């Protein structure tokens, strides 16, 4: 639908935004399956579409989320392949773009906050990761992803009491759901034992 809308109106920033979201989701899907070439191909389309969305709708700040995610995670993954020259490391620019989406976006501001918590965790900056996770926990205390990230942050900060509490909350939540995630439960028990 977005492609059809763009054929009718080449300056339809919202449709470029939706295409960016599509390619971003597909890029993540490929990356999770270690299909790096399709992930990179779709990833390059992410950046192009979100940049076009901003070109035609400069106040549509949610587009910064996609740009930020791309710049951060591309840089984080390519950091491991320094011997290959894929361009400059734009991880920290990506973090700044996600902050813009969190502060000014309307659709993806919560996603941007979660992404910032995850990215700072990935960077080993657990205080910053907690700073972004705390408001999520206050607003979504039964969200399994928020609870898991919270437990991992406390674990890395060596705040064992709060880590165990977070994983216990998550275990209680998981055991009470209709769709049991046994692997998630096993990981919670492992994390509590560590």
GROMACS .gro file of C-alpha atoms in nm:
model
  194
    1UNK     CA    1   0.000   0.000   0.000
    2UNK     CA    2   0.279   0.242   0.086
    3UNK     CA    3   0.448   0.183  -0.250
    4UNK     CA    4   0.118   0.248  -0.430
    5UNK     CA    5   0.067   0.567  -0.229
    6UNK     CA    6   0.418   0.685  -0.320
    7UNK     CA    7   0.350   0.619  -0.691
    8UNK     CA    8   0.056   0.858  -0.661
    9UNK     CA    9   0.244   1.114  -0.452
   10UNK     CA   10   0.626   1.106  -0.455
   11UNK     CA   11   0.631   1.342  -0.155
   12UNK     CA   12   0.417   1.125   0.075
   13UNK     CA   13   0.639   1.126   0.383
   14UNK     CA   14   0.406   0.907   0.587
   15UNK     CA   15   0.423   0.629   0.326
   16UNK     CA   16   0.803   0.648   0.326
   17UNK     CA   17   0.784   0.611   0.705
   18UNK     CA   18   0.572   0.296   0.672
   19UNK     CA   19   0.811   0.153   0.413
   20UNK     CA   20   1.098   0.223   0.652
   21UNK     CA   21   0.913   0.033   0.925
   22UNK     CA   22   0.852  -0.258   0.688
   23UNK     CA   23   1.214  -0.283   0.580
   24UNK     CA   24   1.331  -0.239   0.939
   25UNK     CA   25   1.118  -0.528   1.061
   26UNK     CA   26   1.232  -0.745   0.774
   27UNK     CA   27   1.596  -0.653   0.836
   28UNK     CA   28   1.565  -0.757   1.202
   29UNK     CA   29   1.391  -1.079   1.095
   30UNK     CA   30   1.684  -1.165   0.866
   31UNK     CA   31   1.948  -1.065   1.122
   32UNK     CA   32   1.791  -1.286   1.390
   33UNK     CA   33   1.831  -1.575   1.148
   34UNK     CA   34   2.190  -1.475   1.070
   35UNK     CA   35   2.105  -1.395   0.709
   36UNK     CA   36   2.338  -1.098   0.694
   37UNK     CA   37   2.316  -1.000   0.329
   38UNK     CA   38   1.935  -0.972   0.320
   39UNK     CA   39   1.951  -0.793   0.658
   40UNK     CA   40   2.200  -0.539   0.520
   41UNK     CA   41   2.005  -0.495   0.197
   42UNK     CA   42   1.681  -0.422   0.382
   43UNK     CA   43   1.871  -0.214   0.637
   44UNK     CA   44   1.995   0.020   0.366
   45UNK     CA   45   1.635   0.069   0.254
   46UNK     CA   46   1.539   0.158   0.611
   47UNK     CA   47   1.770   0.455   0.620
   48UNK     CA   48   1.667   0.578   0.275
   49UNK     CA   49   1.294   0.561   0.352
   50UNK     CA   50   1.314   0.727   0.693
   51UNK     CA   51   1.532   1.004   0.551
   52UNK     CA   52   1.273   1.063   0.277
   53UNK     CA   53   0.996   1.064   0.538
   54UNK     CA   54   1.180   1.345   0.718
   55UNK     CA   55   1.252   1.529   0.394
   56UNK     CA   56   0.879   1.552   0.317
   57UNK     CA   57   0.753   1.566   0.678
   58UNK     CA   58   1.030   1.728   0.887
   59UNK     CA   59   0.813   1.734   1.201
   60UNK     CA   60   0.738   1.361   1.189
   61UNK     CA   61   0.989   1.283   1.464
   62UNK     CA   62   0.906   0.913   1.484
   63UNK     CA   63   1.123   0.871   1.173
   64UNK     CA   64   1.426   0.942   1.388
   65UNK     CA   65   1.362   0.615   1.570
   66UNK     CA   66   1.427   0.408   1.257
   67UNK     CA   67   1.731   0.614   1.162
   68UNK     CA   68   1.866   0.585   1.516
   69UNK     CA   69   1.812   0.212   1.535
   70UNK     CA   70   1.983   0.160   1.203
   71UNK     CA   71   2.284   0.378   1.286
   72UNK     CA   72   2.327   0.234   1.634
   73UNK     CA   73   2.292  -0.137   1.555
   74UNK     CA   74   2.478  -0.122   1.225
   75UNK     CA   75   2.769   0.038   1.410
   76UNK     CA   76   2.744  -0.203   1.703
   77UNK     CA   77   2.747  -0.510   1.479
   78UNK     CA   78   3.015  -0.376   1.245
   79UNK     CA   79   3.236  -0.294   1.545
   80UNK     CA   80   3.307  -0.668   1.558
   81UNK     CA   81   3.422  -0.660   1.195
   82UNK     CA   82   3.667  -0.368   1.216
   83UNK     CA   83   3.893  -0.529   0.955
   84UNK     CA   84   3.619  -0.465   0.698
   85UNK     CA   85   3.564  -0.104   0.602
   86UNK     CA   86   3.189  -0.039   0.615
   87UNK     CA   87   3.206   0.331   0.693
   88UNK     CA   88   3.229   0.525   1.014
   89UNK     CA   89   3.085   0.414   1.347
   90UNK     CA   90   2.764   0.612   1.402
   91UNK     CA   91   2.640   0.436   1.716
   92UNK     CA   92   2.631   0.749   1.928
   93UNK     CA   93   2.460   0.951   1.655
   94UNK     CA   94   2.204   0.670   1.648
   95UNK     CA   95   2.147   0.708   2.022
   96UNK     CA   96   2.086   1.080   1.976
   97UNK     CA   97   1.835   1.016   1.697
   98UNK     CA   98   1.645   0.770   1.919
   99UNK     CA   99   1.635   1.032   2.195
  100UNK     CA  100   1.468   1.275   1.952
  101UNK     CA  101   1.203   1.012   1.872
  102UNK     CA  102   1.152   0.941   2.241
  103UNK     CA  103   1.112   1.308   2.332
  104UNK     CA  104   0.915   1.435   2.030
  105UNK     CA  105   0.761   1.131   1.860
  106UNK     CA  106   0.399   1.029   1.893
  107UNK     CA  107   0.390   0.672   1.764
  108UNK     CA  108   0.724   0.521   1.860
  109UNK     CA  109   0.834   0.717   2.166
  110UNK     CA  110   0.790   0.417   2.398
  111UNK     CA  111   0.974   0.194   2.151
  112UNK     CA  112   1.255   0.448   2.139
  113UNK     CA  113   1.285   0.447   2.519
  114UNK     CA  114   1.306   0.069   2.520
  115UNK     CA  115   1.559   0.074   2.237
  116UNK     CA  116   1.773   0.323   2.428
  117UNK     CA  117   1.769   0.101   2.737
  118UNK     CA  118   1.873  -0.196   2.523
  119UNK     CA  119   2.145  -0.003   2.338
  120UNK     CA  120   2.298   0.138   2.657
  121UNK     CA  121   2.289  -0.212   2.804
  122UNK     CA  122   2.473  -0.333   2.494
  123UNK     CA  123   2.730  -0.056   2.548
  124UNK     CA  124   2.784  -0.166   2.909
  125UNK     CA  125   2.645   0.163   3.045
  126UNK     CA  126   2.405   0.006   3.292
  127UNK     CA  127   2.321   0.330   3.474
  128UNK     CA  128   2.192   0.479   3.148
  129UNK     CA  129   2.015   0.154   3.063
  130UNK     CA  130   1.838   0.171   3.401
  131UNK     CA  131   1.754   0.540   3.349
  132UNK     CA  132   1.555   0.449   3.038
  133UNK     CA  133   1.412   0.128   3.183
  134UNK     CA  134   1.276   0.284   3.506
  135UNK     CA  135   0.992   0.484   3.343
  136UNK     CA  136   0.900   0.181   3.133
  137UNK     CA  137   0.876  -0.032   3.446
  138UNK     CA  138   0.657   0.229   3.619
  139UNK     CA  139   0.422   0.244   3.319
  140UNK     CA  140   0.434  -0.122   3.211
  141UNK     CA  141   0.517  -0.326   3.525
  142UNK     CA  142   0.383  -0.649   3.373
  143UNK     CA  143   0.563  -0.625   3.040
  144UNK     CA  144   0.792  -0.931   3.018
  145UNK     CA  145   1.053  -0.755   2.805
  146UNK     CA  146   1.075  -0.462   3.047
  147UNK     CA  147   1.104  -0.698   3.345
  148UNK     CA  148   1.369  -0.910   3.173
  149UNK     CA  149   1.579  -0.607   3.079
  150UNK     CA  150   1.538  -0.475   3.435
  151UNK     CA  151   1.664  -0.800   3.582
  152UNK     CA  152   1.962  -0.809   3.345
  153UNK     CA  153   2.050  -0.446   3.425
  154UNK     CA  154   2.046  -0.515   3.799
  155UNK     CA  155   2.246  -0.831   3.741
  156UNK     CA  156   2.518  -0.645   3.553
  157UNK     CA  157   2.518  -0.374   3.822
  158UNK     CA  158   2.569  -0.655   4.077
  159UNK     CA  159   2.253  -0.547   4.260
  160UNK     CA  160   2.163  -0.907   4.328
  161UNK     CA  161   1.858  -0.840   4.546
  162UNK     CA  162   1.682  -0.630   4.283
  163UNK     CA  163   1.792  -0.867   4.006
  164UNK     CA  164   1.633  -1.163   4.184
  165UNK     CA  165   1.315  -0.960   4.250
  166UNK     CA  166   1.285  -0.865   3.883
  167UNK     CA  167   1.330  -1.224   3.768
  168UNK     CA  168   1.086  -1.349   4.031
  169UNK     CA  169   0.828  -1.096   3.908
  170UNK     CA  170   0.889  -1.216   3.556
  171UNK     CA  171   0.858  -1.584   3.657
  172UNK     CA  172   0.529  -1.511   3.835
  173UNK     CA  173   0.403  -1.333   3.525
  174UNK     CA  174   0.516  -1.611   3.290
  175UNK     CA  175   0.361  -1.886   3.498
  176UNK     CA  176   0.028  -1.703   3.501
  177UNK     CA  177  -0.004  -1.660   3.125
  178UNK     CA  178  -0.198  -1.880   2.889
  179UNK     CA  179   0.103  -1.925   2.660
  180UNK     CA  180   0.391  -2.057   2.868
  181UNK     CA  181   0.742  -1.977   2.754
  182UNK     CA  182   0.941  -2.256   2.912
  183UNK     CA  183   1.272  -2.134   2.770
  184UNK     CA  184   1.212  -1.788   2.917
  185UNK     CA  185   1.130  -1.946   3.255
  186UNK     CA  186   1.448  -2.154   3.245
  187UNK     CA  187   1.652  -1.844   3.165
  188UNK     CA  188   1.491  -1.658   3.459
  189UNK     CA  189   1.589  -1.941   3.693
  190UNK     CA  190   1.941  -1.938   3.549
  191UNK     CA  191   1.971  -1.562   3.595
  192UNK     CA  192   1.852  -1.589   3.956
  193UNK     CA  193   2.111  -1.858   4.023
  194UNK     CA  194   2.403  -1.663   3.872
   0.00000   0.00000   0.00000
